mmCIF file of C-alpha atoms and ligand atoms in Angstrom:
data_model
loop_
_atom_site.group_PDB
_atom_site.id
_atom_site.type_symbol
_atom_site.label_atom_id
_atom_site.label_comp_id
_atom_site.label_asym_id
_atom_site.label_seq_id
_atom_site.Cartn_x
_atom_site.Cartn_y
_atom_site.Cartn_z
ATOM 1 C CA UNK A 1 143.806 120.117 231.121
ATOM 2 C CA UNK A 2 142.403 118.922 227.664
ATOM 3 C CA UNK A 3 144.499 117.208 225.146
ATOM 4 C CA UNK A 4 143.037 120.333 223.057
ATOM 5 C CA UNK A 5 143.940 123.210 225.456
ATOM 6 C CA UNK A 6 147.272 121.252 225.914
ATOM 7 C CA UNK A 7 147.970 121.120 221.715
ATOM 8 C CA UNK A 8 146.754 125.062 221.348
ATOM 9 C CA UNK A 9 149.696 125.833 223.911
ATOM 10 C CA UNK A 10 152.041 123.412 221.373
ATOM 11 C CA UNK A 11 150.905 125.819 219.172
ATOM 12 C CA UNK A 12 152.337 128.741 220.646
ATOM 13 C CA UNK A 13 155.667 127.364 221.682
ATOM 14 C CA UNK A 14 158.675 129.646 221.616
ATOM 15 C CA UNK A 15 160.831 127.345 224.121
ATOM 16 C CA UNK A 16 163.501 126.810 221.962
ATOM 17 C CA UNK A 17 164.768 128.298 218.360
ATOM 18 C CA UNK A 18 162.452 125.982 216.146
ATOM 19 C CA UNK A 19 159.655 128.420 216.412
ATOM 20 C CA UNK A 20 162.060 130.514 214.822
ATOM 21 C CA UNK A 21 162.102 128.824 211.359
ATOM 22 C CA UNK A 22 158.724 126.476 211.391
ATOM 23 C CA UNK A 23 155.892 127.586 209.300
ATOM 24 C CA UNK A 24 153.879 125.436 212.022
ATOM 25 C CA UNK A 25 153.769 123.921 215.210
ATOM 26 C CA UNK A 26 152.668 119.855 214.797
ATOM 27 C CA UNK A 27 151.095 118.995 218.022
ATOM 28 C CA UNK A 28 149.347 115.226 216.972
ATOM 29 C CA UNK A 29 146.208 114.320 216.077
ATOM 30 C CA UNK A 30 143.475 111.438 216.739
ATOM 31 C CA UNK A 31 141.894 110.102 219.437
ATOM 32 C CA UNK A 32 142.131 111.419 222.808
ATOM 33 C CA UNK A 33 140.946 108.452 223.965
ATOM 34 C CA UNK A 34 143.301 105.935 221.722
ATOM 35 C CA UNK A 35 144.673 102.971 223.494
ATOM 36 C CA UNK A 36 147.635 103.421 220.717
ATOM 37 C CA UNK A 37 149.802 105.827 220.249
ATOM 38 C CA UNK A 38 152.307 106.238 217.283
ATOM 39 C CA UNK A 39 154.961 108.605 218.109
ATOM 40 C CA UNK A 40 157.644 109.342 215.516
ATOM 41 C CA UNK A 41 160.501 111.917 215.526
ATOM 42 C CA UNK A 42 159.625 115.301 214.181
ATOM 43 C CA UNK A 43 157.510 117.445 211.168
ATOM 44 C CA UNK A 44 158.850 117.160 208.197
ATOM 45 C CA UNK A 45 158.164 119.668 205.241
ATOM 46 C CA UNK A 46 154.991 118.751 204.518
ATOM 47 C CA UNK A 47 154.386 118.458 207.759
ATOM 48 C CA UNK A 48 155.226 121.774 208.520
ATOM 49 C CA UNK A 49 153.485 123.262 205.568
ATOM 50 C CA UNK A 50 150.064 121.859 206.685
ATOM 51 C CA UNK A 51 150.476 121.347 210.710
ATOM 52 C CA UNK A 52 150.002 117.719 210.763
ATOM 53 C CA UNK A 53 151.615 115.117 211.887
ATOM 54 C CA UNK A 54 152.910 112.314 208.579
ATOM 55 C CA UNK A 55 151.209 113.589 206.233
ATOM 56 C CA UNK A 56 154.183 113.143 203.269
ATOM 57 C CA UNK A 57 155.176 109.433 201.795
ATOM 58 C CA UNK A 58 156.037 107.950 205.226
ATOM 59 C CA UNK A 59 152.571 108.927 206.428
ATOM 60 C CA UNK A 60 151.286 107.263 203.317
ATOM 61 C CA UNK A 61 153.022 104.352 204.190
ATOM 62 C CA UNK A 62 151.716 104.630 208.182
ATOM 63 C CA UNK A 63 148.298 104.548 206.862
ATOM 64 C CA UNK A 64 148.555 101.517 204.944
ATOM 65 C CA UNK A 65 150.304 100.271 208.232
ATOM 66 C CA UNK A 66 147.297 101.419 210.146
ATOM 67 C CA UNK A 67 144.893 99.903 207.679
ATOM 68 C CA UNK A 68 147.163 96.490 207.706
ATOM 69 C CA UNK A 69 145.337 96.696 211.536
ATOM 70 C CA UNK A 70 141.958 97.128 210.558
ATOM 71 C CA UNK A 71 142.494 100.772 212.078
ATOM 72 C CA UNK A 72 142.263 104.218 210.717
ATOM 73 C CA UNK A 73 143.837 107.345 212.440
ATOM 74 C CA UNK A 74 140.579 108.419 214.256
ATOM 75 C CA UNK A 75 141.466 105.357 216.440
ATOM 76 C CA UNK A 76 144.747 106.109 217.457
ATOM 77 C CA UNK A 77 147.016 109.224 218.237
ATOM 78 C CA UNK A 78 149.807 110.093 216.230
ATOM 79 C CA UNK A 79 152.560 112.760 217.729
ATOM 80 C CA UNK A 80 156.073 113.521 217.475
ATOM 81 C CA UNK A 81 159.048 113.545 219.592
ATOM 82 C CA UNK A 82 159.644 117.144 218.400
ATOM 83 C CA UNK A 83 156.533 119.385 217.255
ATOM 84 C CA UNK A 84 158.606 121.753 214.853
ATOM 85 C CA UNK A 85 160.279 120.788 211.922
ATOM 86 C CA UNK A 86 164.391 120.564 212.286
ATOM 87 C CA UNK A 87 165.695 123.024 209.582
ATOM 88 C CA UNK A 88 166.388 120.758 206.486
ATOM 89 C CA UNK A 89 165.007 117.409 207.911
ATOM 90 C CA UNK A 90 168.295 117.427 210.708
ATOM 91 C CA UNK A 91 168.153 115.213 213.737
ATOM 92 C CA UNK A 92 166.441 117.152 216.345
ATOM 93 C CA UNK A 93 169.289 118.423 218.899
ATOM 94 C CA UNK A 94 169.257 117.100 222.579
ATOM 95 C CA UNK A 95 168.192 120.629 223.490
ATOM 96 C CA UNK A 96 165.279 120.509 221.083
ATOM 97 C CA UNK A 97 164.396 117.120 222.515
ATOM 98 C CA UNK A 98 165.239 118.791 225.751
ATOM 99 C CA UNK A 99 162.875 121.935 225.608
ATOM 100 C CA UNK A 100 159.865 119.648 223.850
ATOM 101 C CA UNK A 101 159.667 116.765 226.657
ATOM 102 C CA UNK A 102 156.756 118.295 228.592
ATOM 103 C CA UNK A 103 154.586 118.489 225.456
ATOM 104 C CA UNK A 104 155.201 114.942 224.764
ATOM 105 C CA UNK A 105 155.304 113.914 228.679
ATOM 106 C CA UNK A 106 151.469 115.677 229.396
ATOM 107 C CA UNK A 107 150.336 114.551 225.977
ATOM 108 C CA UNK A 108 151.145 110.849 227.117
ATOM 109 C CA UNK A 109 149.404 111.713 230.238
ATOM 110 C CA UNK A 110 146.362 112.650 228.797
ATOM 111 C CA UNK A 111 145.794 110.127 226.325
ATOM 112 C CA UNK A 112 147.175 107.160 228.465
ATOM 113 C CA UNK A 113 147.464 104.864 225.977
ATOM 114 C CA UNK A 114 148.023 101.451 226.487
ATOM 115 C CA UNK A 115 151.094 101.001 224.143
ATOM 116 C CA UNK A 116 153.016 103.723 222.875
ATOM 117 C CA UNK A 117 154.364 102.456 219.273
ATOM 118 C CA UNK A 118 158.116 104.089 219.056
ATOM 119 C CA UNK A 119 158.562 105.003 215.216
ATOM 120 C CA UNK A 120 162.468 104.845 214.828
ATOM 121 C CA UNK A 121 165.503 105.617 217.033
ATOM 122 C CA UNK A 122 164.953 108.768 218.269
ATOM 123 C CA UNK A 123 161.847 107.922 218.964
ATOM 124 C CA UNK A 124 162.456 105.054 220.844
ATOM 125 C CA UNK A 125 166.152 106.895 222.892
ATOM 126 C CA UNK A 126 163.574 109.330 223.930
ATOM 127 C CA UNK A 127 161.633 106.588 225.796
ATOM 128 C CA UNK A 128 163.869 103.965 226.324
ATOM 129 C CA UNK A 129 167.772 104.643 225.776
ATOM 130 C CA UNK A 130 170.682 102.878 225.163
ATOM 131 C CA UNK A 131 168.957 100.161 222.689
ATOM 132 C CA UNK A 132 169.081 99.566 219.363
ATOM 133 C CA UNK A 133 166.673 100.022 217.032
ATOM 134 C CA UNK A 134 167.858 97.173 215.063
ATOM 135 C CA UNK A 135 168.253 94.717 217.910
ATOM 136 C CA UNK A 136 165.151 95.446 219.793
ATOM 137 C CA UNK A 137 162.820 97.001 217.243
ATOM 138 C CA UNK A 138 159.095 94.002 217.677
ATOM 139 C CA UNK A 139 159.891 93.619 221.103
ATOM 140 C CA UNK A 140 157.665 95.086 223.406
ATOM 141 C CA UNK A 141 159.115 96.535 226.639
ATOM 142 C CA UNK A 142 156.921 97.742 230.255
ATOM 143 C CA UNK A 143 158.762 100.404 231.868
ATOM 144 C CA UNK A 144 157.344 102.207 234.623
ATOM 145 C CA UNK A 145 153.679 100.432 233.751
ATOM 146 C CA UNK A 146 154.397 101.620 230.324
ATOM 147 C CA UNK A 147 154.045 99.214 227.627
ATOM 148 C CA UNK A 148 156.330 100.353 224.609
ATOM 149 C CA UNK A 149 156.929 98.966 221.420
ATOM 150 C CA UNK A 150 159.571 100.152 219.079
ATOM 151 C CA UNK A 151 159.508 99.759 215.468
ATOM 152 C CA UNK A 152 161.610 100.996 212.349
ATOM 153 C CA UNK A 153 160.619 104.428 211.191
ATOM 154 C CA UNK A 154 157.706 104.279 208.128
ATOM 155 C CA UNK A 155 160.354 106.674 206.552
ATOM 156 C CA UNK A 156 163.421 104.222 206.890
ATOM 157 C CA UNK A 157 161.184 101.424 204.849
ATOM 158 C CA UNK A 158 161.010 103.619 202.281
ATOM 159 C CA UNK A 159 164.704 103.749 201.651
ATOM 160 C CA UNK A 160 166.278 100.782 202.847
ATOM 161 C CA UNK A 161 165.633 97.413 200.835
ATOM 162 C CA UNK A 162 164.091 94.531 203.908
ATOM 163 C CA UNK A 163 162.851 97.027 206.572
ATOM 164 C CA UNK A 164 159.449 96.836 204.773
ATOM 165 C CA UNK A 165 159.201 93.337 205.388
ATOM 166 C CA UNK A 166 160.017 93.829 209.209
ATOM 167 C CA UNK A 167 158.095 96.627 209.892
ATOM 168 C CA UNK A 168 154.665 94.962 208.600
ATOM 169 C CA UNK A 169 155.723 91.734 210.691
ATOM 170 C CA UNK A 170 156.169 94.436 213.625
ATOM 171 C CA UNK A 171 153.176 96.111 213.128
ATOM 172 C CA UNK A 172 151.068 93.088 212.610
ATOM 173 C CA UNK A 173 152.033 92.060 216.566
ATOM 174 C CA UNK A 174 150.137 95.340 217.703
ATOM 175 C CA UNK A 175 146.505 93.572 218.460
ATOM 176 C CA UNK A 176 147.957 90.418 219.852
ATOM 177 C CA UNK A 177 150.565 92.766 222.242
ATOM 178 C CA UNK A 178 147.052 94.656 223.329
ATOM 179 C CA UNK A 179 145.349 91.284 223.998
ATOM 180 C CA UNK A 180 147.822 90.700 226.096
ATOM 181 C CA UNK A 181 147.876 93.818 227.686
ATOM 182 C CA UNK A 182 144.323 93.606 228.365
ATOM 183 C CA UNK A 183 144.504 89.671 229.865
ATOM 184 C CA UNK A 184 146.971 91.410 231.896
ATOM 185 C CA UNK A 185 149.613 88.843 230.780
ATOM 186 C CA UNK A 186 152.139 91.044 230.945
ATOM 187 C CA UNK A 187 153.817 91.433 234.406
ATOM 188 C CA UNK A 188 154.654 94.924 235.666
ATOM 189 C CA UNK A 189 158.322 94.813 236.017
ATOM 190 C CA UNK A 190 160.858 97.189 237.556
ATOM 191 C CA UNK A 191 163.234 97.247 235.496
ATOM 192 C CA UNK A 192 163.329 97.461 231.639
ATOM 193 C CA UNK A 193 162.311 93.843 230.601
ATOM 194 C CA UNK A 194 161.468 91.976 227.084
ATOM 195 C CA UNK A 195 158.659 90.960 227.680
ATOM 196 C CA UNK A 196 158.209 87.303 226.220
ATOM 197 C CA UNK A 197 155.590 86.917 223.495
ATOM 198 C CA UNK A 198 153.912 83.527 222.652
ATOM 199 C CA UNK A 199 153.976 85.060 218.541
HETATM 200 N N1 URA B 1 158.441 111.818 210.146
HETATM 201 C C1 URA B 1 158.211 111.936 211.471
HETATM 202 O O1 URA B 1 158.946 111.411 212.293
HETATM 203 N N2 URA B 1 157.147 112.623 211.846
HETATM 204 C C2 URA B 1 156.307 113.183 211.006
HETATM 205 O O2 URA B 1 155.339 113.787 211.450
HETATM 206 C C3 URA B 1 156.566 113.020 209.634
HETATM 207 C C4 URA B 1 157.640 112.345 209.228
#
């Protein structure tokens, strides 16, 4: 299946009581072909309003992110861990997590990026529970052959004095963690594993 077929289904969705109250569906958007991919929790309202994914002031602040990279978002893919907005910005509920994990799960799939960039906790208990987002959030993790790195929420930054200043640090690792990734420096493991950066 395309990552296009695959999104127009996304679309559609009625598997849980979202659909009921989202103007839109927010499937993602970039490259199908990105070797990064963002993933952060869920549409917000202006999300919701225009079907795409951070496009209020934390997506601002994700494109200056991006830019900080030398990227742009043609070169990556951007998606959410839920793809309709939680009435009044809630936390998604396990449930909604629940009925939206084989969106996210064949998205992955398609794309196969190399490293999936975890925007916040939800983001990253979806992926890789029981951490914490403010112990392990820079470190890079292989699970499965998965490379994951999680990272403080663009949104978070934007409220909380000193995140800013971590999440640019964070972000900044990115090409060196894909350098690595493509010397094959990092060893598949079998367990969840910090993986130990030279940076
Ligand atoms: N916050 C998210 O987690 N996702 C969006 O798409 C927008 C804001």
């Amino acid at each position: 299946m395309s990552l296009e077929d695959l999104n127009n289904q996304i679309l559609k969705c009625e598997r849980c009581a979202l659909c009921q109250t989202r103007k839109n569906a927010v499937p993602g958007e970039g490259s199908s072909k990105a070797e990064i991919m963002f993933i952060g929790e869920g549409p917000g309202k202006n999300e919701d309003e225009q079907g795409r994914p951070f496009v209020g002031a934390a997506g601002k602040l994700l494109d200056k992110l991006i830019a900080l990279i030398g990227l742009t978002r043609e070169d990556i893919y951007i998606a959410n861990v839920v793809k309709c907005r939680p009435p009044g910005n809630r936390d998604p509920l396990p449930e909604e997590v629940d009925s939206c994990r084989k969106w996210l799960d064949k998205q992955v799939e398609i794309i196969n990026p190399k490293i999936i960039v975890l925007l916040g906790r939800h983001s990253m208990d979806r992926f890789l529970p029981n951490q914490k987002i403010s112990l392990d959030h820079g470190k890079p993790k292989r699970l499965k052959g998965q490379v994951y790195f999680p990272i403080y929420h663009p949104a978070a930054a934007l409220y909380r004095n000193g995140l800013l200043e971590d999440l640019e640090k964070d972000f900044k690792k990115i090409p060196r963690i894909l350098k690595m990734i493509e010397e094959s420096k990092i060893k598949t493991e079998k367990k969840v594993k910090q993986v130990k950066l030279e940076i």
